[in-house]
Every structure is written in C-alpha cells, then in structure tokens.
JSON list of C-alpha atoms in Angstrom, two decimals:
[
{"chain": "A", "resi": 1, "resn": "VAL", "atom": "CA", "xyz": [-0.02, 0.17, -0.06]},
{"chain": "A", "resi": 2, "resn": "TYR", "atom": "CA", "xyz": [1.26, 3.42, -0.67]},
{"chain": "A", "resi": 3, "resn": "TYR", "atom": "CA", "xyz": [0.11, 7.16, -0.14]},
{"chain": "A", "resi": 4, "resn": "LEU", "atom": "CA", "xyz": [0.64, 10.12, -2.22]},
{"chain": "A", "resi": 5, "resn": "GLY", "atom": "CA", "xyz": [-0.21, 13.46, -0.36]},
{"chain": "A", "resi": 6, "resn": "VAL", "atom": "CA", "xyz": [0.11, 17.27, -0.80]},
{"chain": "A", "resi": 7, "resn": "ASN", "atom": "CA", "xyz": [0.02, 19.96, 1.77]},
{"chain": "A", "resi": 8, "resn": "VAL", "atom": "CA", "xyz": [-0.52, 23.55, 1.21]},
{"chain": "A", "resi": 9, "resn": "ASP", "atom": "CA", "xyz": [-0.45, 26.36, 3.76]},
{"chain": "A", "resi": 10, "resn": "TYR", "atom": "CA", "xyz": [-0.66, 30.13, 3.10]},
{"chain": "A", "resi": 11, "resn": "SER", "atom": "CA", "xyz": [-1.04, 33.01, 5.76]},
{"chain": "A", "resi": 12, "resn": "ALA", "atom": "CA", "xyz": [-1.16, 36.84, 5.46]},
{"chain": "A", "resi": 13, "resn": "ASP", "atom": "CA", "xyz": [-1.89, 39.54, 7.70]},
{"chain": "A", "resi": 14, "resn": "MET", "atom": "CA", "xyz": [-5.54, 38.86, 8.11]},
{"chain": "A", "resi": 15, "resn": "PHE", "atom": "CA", "xyz": [-6.26, 35.52, 6.90]},
{"chain": "A", "resi": 16, "resn": "SER", "atom": "CA", "xyz": [-4.72, 32.01, 6.48]},
{"chain": "A", "resi": 17, "resn": "ALA", "atom": "CA", "xyz": [-5.66, 28.98, 4.58]},
{"chain": "A", "resi": 18, "resn": "TRP", "atom": "CA", "xyz": [-4.58, 25.33, 4.13]},
{"chain": "A", "resi": 19, "resn": "LEU", "atom": "CA", "xyz": [-5.22, 22.40, 2.02]},
{"chain": "A", "resi": 20, "resn": "THR", "atom": "CA", "xyz": [-4.33, 18.54, 2.47]},
{"chain": "A", "resi": 21, "resn": "GLY", "atom": "CA", "xyz": [-5.12, 15.80, -0.18]},
{"chain": "A", "resi": 22, "resn": "ILE", "atom": "CA", "xyz": [-4.05, 12.03, 0.29]},
{"chain": "A", "resi": 23, "resn": "TYR", "atom": "CA", "xyz": [-4.53, 9.38, -2.18]},
{"chain": "A", "resi": 24, "resn": "SER", "atom": "CA", "xyz": [-3.89, 5.52, -0.99]},
{"chain": "A", "resi": 25, "resn": "GLY", "atom": "CA", "xyz": [-3.27, 2.95, -3.43]},
{"chain": "A", "resi": 26, "resn": "GLY", "atom": "CA", "xyz": [-1.76, -0.55, -4.12]},
{"chain": "A", "resi": 27, "resn": "SER", "atom": "CA", "xyz": [-3.15, -3.98, -2.95]},
{"chain": "A", "resi": 28, "resn": "ILE", "atom": "CA", "xyz": [-3.16, -6.27, 0.01]},
{"chain": "A", "resi": 29, "resn": "ASP", "atom": "CA", "xyz": [-2.84, -9.86, 0.01]},
{"chain": "A", "resi": 30, "resn": "VAL", "atom": "CA", "xyz": [-5.35, -12.21, 1.82]},
{"chain": "A", "resi": 31, "resn": "ALA", "atom": "CA", "xyz": [-3.65, -15.08, 4.07]},
{"chain": "A", "resi": 32, "resn": "ASP", "atom": "CA", "xyz": [-4.47, -18.52, 2.32]},
{"chain": "A", "resi": 33, "resn": "ASP", "atom": "CA", "xyz": [-6.34, -19.79, 5.16]},
{"chain": "A", "resi": 34, "resn": "TYR", "atom": "CA", "xyz": [-9.05, -16.86, 4.56]},
{"chain": "A", "resi": 35, "resn": "GLU", "atom": "CA", "xyz": [-9.19, -16.77, 0.66]},
{"chain": "A", "resi": 36, "resn": "ALA", "atom": "CA", "xyz": [-12.32, -19.14, 0.69]},
{"chain": "A", "resi": 37, "resn": "ASP", "atom": "CA", "xyz": [-14.00, -17.21, 3.57]},
{"chain": "A", "resi": 38, "resn": "MET", "atom": "CA", "xyz": [-13.25, -13.68, 1.74]},
{"chain": "A", "resi": 39, "resn": "GLY", "atom": "CA", "xyz": [-13.76, -14.84, -1.68]},
{"chain": "A", "resi": 40, "resn": "THR", "atom": "CA", "xyz": [-10.74, -13.39, -3.43]},
{"chain": "A", "resi": 41, "resn": "ASP", "atom": "CA", "xyz": [-6.97, -13.73, -2.77]},
{"chain": "A", "resi": 42, "resn": "SER", "atom": "CA", "xyz": [-6.23, -9.70, -2.39]},
{"chain": "A", "resi": 43, "resn": "TYR", "atom": "CA", "xyz": [-7.82, -6.17, -2.32]},
{"chain": "A", "resi": 44, "resn": "ASP", "atom": "CA", "xyz": [-7.35, -3.44, -4.68]},
{"chain": "A", "resi": 45, "resn": "VAL", "atom": "CA", "xyz": [-6.78, -0.35, -2.08]},
{"chain": "A", "resi": 46, "resn": "MET", "atom": "CA", "xyz": [-8.26, 3.15, -3.85]},
{"chain": "A", "resi": 47, "resn": "GLY", "atom": "CA", "xyz": [-9.17, 5.42, -1.16]},
{"chain": "A", "resi": 48, "resn": "TYR", "atom": "CA", "xyz": [-8.54, 9.05, -0.80]},
{"chain": "A", "resi": 49, "resn": "LEU", "atom": "CA", "xyz": [-8.90, 11.93, 1.93]},
{"chain": "A", "resi": 50, "resn": "PHE", "atom": "CA", "xyz": [-9.43, 15.91, 1.03]},
{"chain": "A", "resi": 51, "resn": "ALA", "atom": "CA", "xyz": [-9.43, 18.61, 3.63]},
{"chain": "A", "resi": 52, "resn": "VAL", "atom": "CA", "xyz": [-9.29, 22.68, 3.51]},
{"chain": "A", "resi": 53, "resn": "GLY", "atom": "CA", "xyz": [-9.79, 25.07, 5.93]},
{"chain": "A", "resi": 54, "resn": "GLY", "atom": "CA", "xyz": [-8.79, 28.58, 6.83]},
{"chain": "A", "resi": 55, "resn": "SER", "atom": "CA", "xyz": [-9.46, 31.76, 9.12]},
{"chain": "A", "resi": 56, "resn": "LEU", "atom": "CA", "xyz": [-10.10, 35.40, 8.75]},
{"chain": "A", "resi": 57, "resn": "ASN", "atom": "CA", "xyz": [-8.85, 37.72, 11.29]},
{"chain": "A", "resi": 58, "resn": "LEU", "atom": "CA", "xyz": [-10.67, 40.92, 12.07]},
{"chain": "A", "resi": 59, "resn": "ASP", "atom": "CA", "xyz": [-10.40, 43.31, 14.53]},
{"chain": "A", "resi": 60, "resn": "ALA", "atom": "CA", "xyz": [-13.02, 42.25, 17.25]},
{"chain": "A", "resi": 61, "resn": "ILE", "atom": "CA", "xyz": [-13.56, 38.79, 15.95]},
{"chain": "A", "resi": 62, "resn": "SER", "atom": "CA", "xyz": [-12.02, 36.04, 14.24]},
{"chain": "A", "resi": 63, "resn": "VAL", "atom": "CA", "xyz": [-13.89, 33.49, 11.79]},
{"chain": "A", "resi": 64, "resn": "HIS", "atom": "CA", "xyz": [-12.43, 30.02, 11.03]},
{"chain": "A", "resi": 65, "resn": "GLY", "atom": "CA", "xyz": [-13.79, 26.97, 9.20]},
{"chain": "A", "resi": 66, "resn": "GLN", "atom": "CA", "xyz": [-12.96, 23.76, 7.58]},
{"chain": "A", "resi": 67, "resn": "PHE", "atom": "CA", "xyz": [-14.33, 20.77, 5.26]},
{"chain": "A", "resi": 68, "resn": "PHE", "atom": "CA", "xyz": [-12.92, 17.39, 5.07]},
{"chain": "A", "resi": 69, "resn": "TYR", "atom": "CA", "xyz": [-13.97, 14.34, 3.16]},
{"chain": "A", "resi": 70, "resn": "ALA", "atom": "CA", "xyz": [-12.75, 10.64, 3.44]},
{"chain": "A", "resi": 71, "resn": "THR", "atom": "CA", "xyz": [-13.97, 8.04, 1.28]},
{"chain": "A", "resi": 72, "resn": "GLY", "atom": "CA", "xyz": [-16.04, 5.22, 2.47]},
{"chain": "A", "resi": 73, "resn": "ASP", "atom": "CA", "xyz": [-16.50, 1.50, 0.93]},
{"chain": "A", "resi": 74, "resn": "ASP", "atom": "CA", "xyz": [-20.11, 0.78, -0.01]},
{"chain": "A", "resi": 75, "resn": "ASP", "atom": "CA", "xyz": [-19.88, -2.92, 0.27]},
{"chain": "A", "resi": 76, "resn": "GLY", "atom": "CA", "xyz": [-17.47, -3.74, 2.59]},
{"chain": "A", "resi": 77, "resn": "LEU", "atom": "CA", "xyz": [-15.54, -7.05, 1.91]},
{"chain": "A", "resi": 78, "resn": "ASP", "atom": "CA", "xyz": [-18.04, -8.26, -0.43]},
{"chain": "A", "resi": 79, "resn": "ASP", "atom": "CA", "xyz": [-15.60, -7.50, -3.27]},
{"chain": "A", "resi": 80, "resn": "ASP", "atom": "CA", "xyz": [-12.05, -7.29, -4.40]},
{"chain": "A", "resi": 81, "resn": "GLU", "atom": "CA", "xyz": [-11.94, -3.55, -3.83]},
{"chain": "A", "resi": 82, "resn": "ALA", "atom": "CA", "xyz": [-11.12, -1.53, -0.60]},
{"chain": "A", "resi": 83, "resn": "SER", "atom": "CA", "xyz": [-12.25, 2.28, -1.32]},
{"chain": "A", "resi": 84, "resn": "ASP", "atom": "CA", "xyz": [-12.28, 3.33, 2.34]},
{"chain": "A", "resi": 85, "resn": "PHE", "atom": "CA", "xyz": [-9.68, 5.65, 3.31]},
{"chain": "A", "resi": 86, "resn": "PHE", "atom": "CA", "xyz": [-7.55, 3.99, 6.06]},
{"chain": "A", "resi": 87, "resn": "VAL", "atom": "CA", "xyz": [-4.09, 4.73, 7.59]},
{"chain": "A", "resi": 88, "resn": "PRO", "atom": "CA", "xyz": [-2.77, 1.49, 9.48]},
{"chain": "A", "resi": 89, "resn": "ALA", "atom": "CA", "xyz": [-0.78, 3.59, 11.94]},
{"chain": "A", "resi": 90, "resn": "GLY", "atom": "CA", "xyz": [-0.98, 7.07, 13.09]},
{"chain": "A", "resi": 91, "resn": "GLN", "atom": "CA", "xyz": [-4.43, 8.12, 11.77]},
{"chain": "A", "resi": 92, "resn": "SER", "atom": "CA", "xyz": [-5.56, 10.61, 14.58]},
{"chain": "A", "resi": 93, "resn": "TYR", "atom": "CA", "xyz": [-7.49, 13.83, 13.88]},
{"chain": "A", "resi": 94, "resn": "TYR", "atom": "CA", "xyz": [-9.55, 15.39, 16.81]},
{"chain": "A", "resi": 95, "resn": "TRP", "atom": "CA", "xyz": [-12.08, 17.86, 15.67]},
{"chain": "A", "resi": 96, "resn": "ALA", "atom": "CA", "xyz": [-15.65, 18.20, 17.24]},
{"chain": "A", "resi": 97, "resn": "GLU", "atom": "CA", "xyz": [-15.93, 17.84, 20.95]},
{"chain": "A", "resi": 98, "resn": "ILE", "atom": "CA", "xyz": [-18.56, 14.96, 20.86]},
{"chain": "A", "resi": 99, "resn": "MET", "atom": "CA", "xyz": [-18.45, 13.50, 17.63]},
{"chain": "A", "resi": 100, "resn": "GLY", "atom": "CA", "xyz": [-14.41, 13.76, 17.30]},
{"chain": "A", "resi": 101, "resn": "TYR", "atom": "CA", "xyz": [-13.04, 13.50, 20.62]},
{"chain": "A", "resi": 102, "resn": "GLY", "atom": "CA", "xyz": [-12.24, 17.15, 20.91]},
{"chain": "A", "resi": 103, "resn": "THR", "atom": "CA", "xyz": [-10.61, 18.52, 24.19]},
{"chain": "A", "resi": 104, "resn": "PHE", "atom": "CA", "xyz": [-12.02, 15.36, 26.82]},
{"chain": "A", "resi": 105, "resn": "ASP", "atom": "CA", "xyz": [-10.81, 12.57, 24.39]},
{"chain": "A", "resi": 106, "resn": "ASP", "atom": "CA", "xyz": [-12.78, 9.84, 26.46]},
{"chain": "A", "resi": 107, "resn": "GLN", "atom": "CA", "xyz": [-15.51, 8.66, 24.07]},
{"chain": "A", "resi": 108, "resn": "VAL", "atom": "CA", "xyz": [-17.28, 9.83, 20.93]},
{"chain": "A", "resi": 109, "resn": "SER", "atom": "CA", "xyz": [-20.98, 9.52, 19.84]},
{"chain": "A", "resi": 110, "resn": "ASN", "atom": "CA", "xyz": [-22.41, 6.38, 18.33]},
{"chain": "A", "resi": 111, "resn": "GLY", "atom": "CA", "xyz": [-21.62, 5.89, 14.52]},
{"chain": "A", "resi": 112, "resn": "SER", "atom": "CA", "xyz": [-18.86, 8.28, 14.40]},
{"chain": "A", "resi": 113, "resn": "PRO", "atom": "CA", "xyz": [-15.23, 7.44, 13.30]},
{"chain": "A", "resi": 114, "resn": "GLY", "atom": "CA", "xyz": [-13.96, 9.52, 15.94]},
{"chain": "A", "resi": 115, "resn": "ASP", "atom": "CA", "xyz": [-10.39, 10.70, 15.35]},
{"chain": "A", "resi": 116, "resn": "ALA", "atom": "CA", "xyz": [-9.90, 7.86, 12.45]},
{"chain": "A", "resi": 117, "resn": "ILE", "atom": "CA", "xyz": [-11.05, 10.00, 9.66]},
{"chain": "A", "resi": 118, "resn": "SER", "atom": "CA", "xyz": [-12.59, 7.41, 7.22]},
{"chain": "A", "resi": 119, "resn": "ASN", "atom": "CA", "xyz": [-16.16, 7.17, 5.41]},
{"chain": "A", "resi": 120, "resn": "ILE", "atom": "CA", "xyz": [-16.91, 10.52, 6.69]},
{"chain": "A", "resi": 121, "resn": "MET", "atom": "CA", "xyz": [-17.70, 14.12, 5.46]},
{"chain": "A", "resi": 122, "resn": "ALA", "atom": "CA", "xyz": [-17.75, 17.27, 7.98]},
{"chain": "A", "resi": 123, "resn": "PHE", "atom": "CA", "xyz": [-18.16, 21.08, 7.95]},
{"chain": "A", "resi": 124, "resn": "ASN", "atom": "CA", "xyz": [-17.32, 23.41, 10.57]},
{"chain": "A", "resi": 125, "resn": "VAL", "atom": "CA", "xyz": [-17.57, 27.15, 10.86]},
{"chain": "A", "resi": 126, "resn": "GLY", "atom": "CA", "xyz": [-16.65, 28.85, 13.92]},
{"chain": "A", "resi": 127, "resn": "VAL", "atom": "CA", "xyz": [-15.84, 32.27, 15.64]},
{"chain": "A", "resi": 128, "resn": "ASP", "atom": "CA", "xyz": [-13.38, 33.59, 18.28]},
{"chain": "A", "resi": 129, "resn": "LEU", "atom": "CA", "xyz": [-14.69, 36.69, 20.47]},
{"chain": "A", "resi": 130, "resn": "PRO", "atom": "CA", "xyz": [-11.39, 38.14, 22.37]},
{"chain": "A", "resi": 131, "resn": "MET", "atom": "CA", "xyz": [-12.48, 40.15, 25.37]},
{"chain": "A", "resi": 132, "resn": "ASP", "atom": "CA", "xyz": [-9.56, 41.44, 27.61]},
{"chain": "A", "resi": 133, "resn": "SER", "atom": "CA", "xyz": [-9.02, 38.52, 29.74]},
{"chain": "A", "resi": 134, "resn": "LEU", "atom": "CA", "xyz": [-11.93, 36.29, 28.23]},
{"chain": "A", "resi": 135, "resn": "THR", "atom": "CA", "xyz": [-11.89, 34.51, 24.95]},
{"chain": "A", "resi": 136, "resn": "LEU", "atom": "CA", "xyz": [-15.14, 32.91, 23.86]},
{"chain": "A", "resi": 137, "resn": "THR", "atom": "CA", "xyz": [-15.27, 30.34, 20.92]},
{"chain": "A", "resi": 138, "resn": "VAL", "atom": "CA", "xyz": [-18.13, 28.98, 19.33]},
{"chain": "A", "resi": 139, "resn": "ASP", "atom": "CA", "xyz": [-17.92, 26.12, 16.76]},
{"chain": "A", "resi": 140, "resn": "LEU", "atom": "CA", "xyz": [-20.74, 24.55, 14.71]},
{"chain": "A", "resi": 141, "resn": "TRP", "atom": "CA", "xyz": [-20.04, 21.12, 13.03]},
{"chain": "A", "resi": 142, "resn": "ASN", "atom": "CA", "xyz": [-22.26, 19.00, 10.69]},
{"chain": "A", "resi": 143, "resn": "ALA", "atom": "CA", "xyz": [-21.11, 15.56, 10.03]},
{"chain": "A", "resi": 144, "resn": "SER", "atom": "CA", "xyz": [-22.31, 12.79, 7.81]},
{"chain": "A", "resi": 145, "resn": "LEU", "atom": "CA", "xyz": [-21.09, 9.05, 6.73]},
{"chain": "A", "resi": 146, "resn": "ILE", "atom": "CA", "xyz": [-20.25, 8.56, 3.06]},
{"chain": "A", "resi": 147, "resn": "GLU", "atom": "CA", "xyz": [-21.54, 4.83, 2.98]},
{"chain": "A", "resi": 148, "resn": "GLY", "atom": "CA", "xyz": [-24.15, 3.16, 5.11]},
{"chain": "A", "resi": 149, "resn": "ASP", "atom": "CA", "xyz": [-27.86, 2.80, 5.19]},
{"chain": "A", "resi": 150, "resn": "ASP", "atom": "CA", "xyz": [-28.39, 5.75, 7.79]},
{"chain": "A", "resi": 151, "resn": "THR", "atom": "CA", "xyz": [-25.59, 8.47, 7.03]},
{"chain": "A", "resi": 152, "resn": "ASP", "atom": "CA", "xyz": [-26.59, 11.58, 9.04]},
{"chain": "A", "resi": 153, "resn": "LEU", "atom": "CA", "xyz": [-24.20, 11.90, 12.20]},
{"chain": "A", "resi": 154, "resn": "GLY", "atom": "CA", "xyz": [-25.92, 15.12, 13.43]},
{"chain": "A", "resi": 155, "resn": "THR", "atom": "CA", "xyz": [-25.20, 18.80, 13.76]},
{"chain": "A", "resi": 156, "resn": "GLU", "atom": "CA", "xyz": [-23.00, 19.78, 16.99]},
{"chain": "A", "resi": 157, "resn": "ILE", "atom": "CA", "xyz": [-22.39, 22.94, 18.81]},
{"chain": "A", "resi": 158, "resn": "ASP", "atom": "CA", "xyz": [-19.41, 23.66, 20.96]},
{"chain": "A", "resi": 159, "resn": "VAL", "atom": "CA", "xyz": [-18.95, 26.57, 23.15]},
{"chain": "A", "resi": 160, "resn": "ALA", "atom": "CA", "xyz": [-15.63, 27.14, 25.09]},
{"chain": "A", "resi": 161, "resn": "ALA", "atom": "CA", "xyz": [-14.96, 30.12, 27.39]},
{"chain": "A", "resi": 162, "resn": "THR", "atom": "CA", "xyz": [-11.26, 30.76, 28.42]},
{"chain": "A", "resi": 163, "resn": "TYR", "atom": "CA", "xyz": [-10.49, 33.03, 31.03]},
{"chain": "A", "resi": 164, "resn": "GLN", "atom": "CA", "xyz": [-7.02, 34.11, 32.05]},
{"chain": "A", "resi": 165, "resn": "LEU", "atom": "CA", "xyz": [-6.84, 34.23, 35.72]},
{"chain": "A", "resi": 166, "resn": "LEU", "atom": "CA", "xyz": [-3.20, 35.01, 36.03]},
{"chain": "A", "resi": 167, "resn": "ASP", "atom": "CA", "xyz": [-0.28, 35.36, 33.72]},
{"chain": "A", "resi": 168, "resn": "ASP", "atom": "CA", "xyz": [0.50, 31.53, 33.85]},
{"chain": "A", "resi": 169, "resn": "LEU", "atom": "CA", "xyz": [-2.98, 30.38, 34.84]},
{"chain": "A", "resi": 170, "resn": "LYS", "atom": "CA", "xyz": [-6.27, 30.12, 32.72]},
{"chain": "A", "resi": 171, "resn": "LEU", "atom": "CA", "xyz": [-9.48, 28.41, 33.12]},
{"chain": "A", "resi": 172, "resn": "THR", "atom": "CA", "xyz": [-11.49, 27.10, 30.29]},
{"chain": "A", "resi": 173, "resn": "VAL", "atom": "CA", "xyz": [-15.03, 25.91, 30.53]},
{"chain": "A", "resi": 174, "resn": "LEU", "atom": "CA", "xyz": [-16.49, 23.95, 27.65]},
{"chain": "A", "resi": 175, "resn": "ALA", "atom": "CA", "xyz": [-20.26, 22.79, 26.87]},
{"chain": "A", "resi": 176, "resn": "ALA", "atom": "CA", "xyz": [-21.24, 20.64, 23.79]},
{"chain": "A", "resi": 177, "resn": "TYR", "atom": "CA", "xyz": [-24.40, 19.51, 22.55]},
{"chain": "A", "resi": 178, "resn": "LEU", "atom": "CA", "xyz": [-25.18, 17.20, 19.40]},
{"chain": "A", "resi": 179, "resn": "SER", "atom": "CA", "xyz": [-28.38, 17.15, 17.86]},
{"chain": "A", "resi": 180, "resn": "ALA", "atom": "CA", "xyz": [-28.29, 13.62, 16.67]},
{"chain": "A", "resi": 181, "resn": "GLY", "atom": "CA", "xyz": [-28.79, 12.11, 13.22]},
{"chain": "A", "resi": 182, "resn": "ASP", "atom": "CA", "xyz": [-30.39, 8.73, 12.22]},
{"chain": "A", "resi": 183, "resn": "ALA", "atom": "CA", "xyz": [-26.72, 7.43, 12.08]},
{"chain": "A", "resi": 184, "resn": "THR", "atom": "CA", "xyz": [-26.17, 8.33, 15.68]},
{"chain": "A", "resi": 185, "resn": "GLY", "atom": "CA", "xyz": [-29.42, 7.12, 17.28]},
{"chain": "A", "resi": 186, "resn": "ASP", "atom": "CA", "xyz": [-32.35, 8.62, 19.30]},
{"chain": "A", "resi": 187, "resn": "GLU", "atom": "CA", "xyz": [-30.31, 10.27, 22.16]},
{"chain": "A", "resi": 188, "resn": "ASN", "atom": "CA", "xyz": [-29.10, 13.93, 21.78]},
{"chain": "A", "resi": 189, "resn": "PRO", "atom": "CA", "xyz": [-25.63, 13.62, 23.51]},
{"chain": "A", "resi": 190, "resn": "THR", "atom": "CA", "xyz": [-24.01, 16.64, 25.91]},
{"chain": "A", "resi": 191, "resn": "GLU", "atom": "CA", "xyz": [-20.92, 17.33, 27.52]},
{"chain": "A", "resi": 192, "resn": "LEU", "atom": "CA", "xyz": [-19.65, 19.81, 30.07]},
{"chain": "A", "resi": 193, "resn": "GLY", "atom": "CA", "xyz": [-16.23, 20.01, 31.43]},
{"chain": "A", "resi": 194, "resn": "ALA", "atom": "CA", "xyz": [-13.57, 22.54, 32.69]},
{"chain": "A", "resi": 195, "resn": "ILE", "atom": "CA", "xyz": [-9.89, 22.70, 32.40]},
{"chain": "A", "resi": 196, "resn": "LEU", "atom": "CA", "xyz": [-7.70, 24.54, 34.82]},
{"chain": "A", "resi": 197, "resn": "SER", "atom": "CA", "xyz": [-4.13, 25.06, 33.06]},
{"chain": "A", "resi": 198, "resn": "LEU", "atom": "CA", "xyz": [-0.86, 26.10, 34.70]},
{"chain": "A", "resi": 199, "resn": "SER", "atom": "CA", "xyz": [1.95, 26.93, 32.46]},
{"chain": "A", "resi": 200, "resn": "PHE", "atom": "CA", "xyz": [5.58, 27.49, 34.08]}
]
C-alpha cells in the first residue's frame, strides 16, 4: 500500500488557509487460510482524503472553518476493492468535541469514526471573540457518513470560554451539544467540562 499526499499552507496579515489531499493505492494480499471466506486472494486499495480550511482575522472577531471528506466502502469485503480511506498507524485527528473526541478525549458519539477519519464528510464554521482576559469560542459542526444505510451523524455546537486568571493560570469551561442524526441514534449527547491550566 502506498500514499501520495500534498499539503499547502498560506498565511497573510488578515487570513490564513490550508489544504491537504492524500490518495492511497496498492493492494493487500489475503492469507491463504482466509481466501475461501473472503472470496478473493487480494484487495485493491483505492481511497482518498481531501481537507481544506482557513481563518479570517478581524479587529474584534476571528472566523474559522474547515471541511474534510474521506472515502468509504459501499460493499465492505464483498468484492475485491477496498475504497475506504485507511491509515494503518498514526491516523488521528481530533475535531468536534462529541463526534471527534475534541478536548475531553474519552469517547465519541455512536456511529462516528472519531479521530480515525474514514467514511466521513464534515463541515465546520466557528468564531473566536477575544474580550480582555476572556476569549469565547463557538463552533458549529455538521457531519455525515459517506456509505451506510443511515448516514446523518448530526449537527453539533461547541462553546468554550477561556479566562486568563493570572499570567500563567487560565480556566477553560466547555459545553457541547449534539443534535443526533439517524446514524447516531435517538439520544442527543451533551458534554460539559472544565480545565485549569498552569504554565511554568
């Protein structure tokens, strides 16, 4: 299996932008003992990931956003093609607080691939509001699976307030709510937490 990737970053006084694209190809051999069960002796790998994002810095507000798309596989192991984007090791990208581990990386909502970005499309837009010693950050996320019977993971809102108590001490209070989609289930998960950070 091989990977071809490109990454572009650009920054200016008022804005910054980035783009990442990765294509995976090659083949995976099936062990002799499993060929009869799998119905093939190898799988052709054809997956890709595309992601783009940026931020716009104004005097009193900063706006940021991103979009990523990673292929899925519509028929699993029923044929000789593996089209879902997959990285054997080191595949970890934290994004939304509930759907993508976020700050409190304990668990994710049902159906979400979490930090393993595969078979998913997600869009984010957010704002940062700095106010003296307080910074308020609000993020809106919408995510869907690429393949599957139910694909809507839901829409999530994340709110974080960071207060600089002292020069080396800050408090962050975070709240998140997910309006669950069909791929997540009937419950609407919530998350609330706080972090006290000391730097020295």
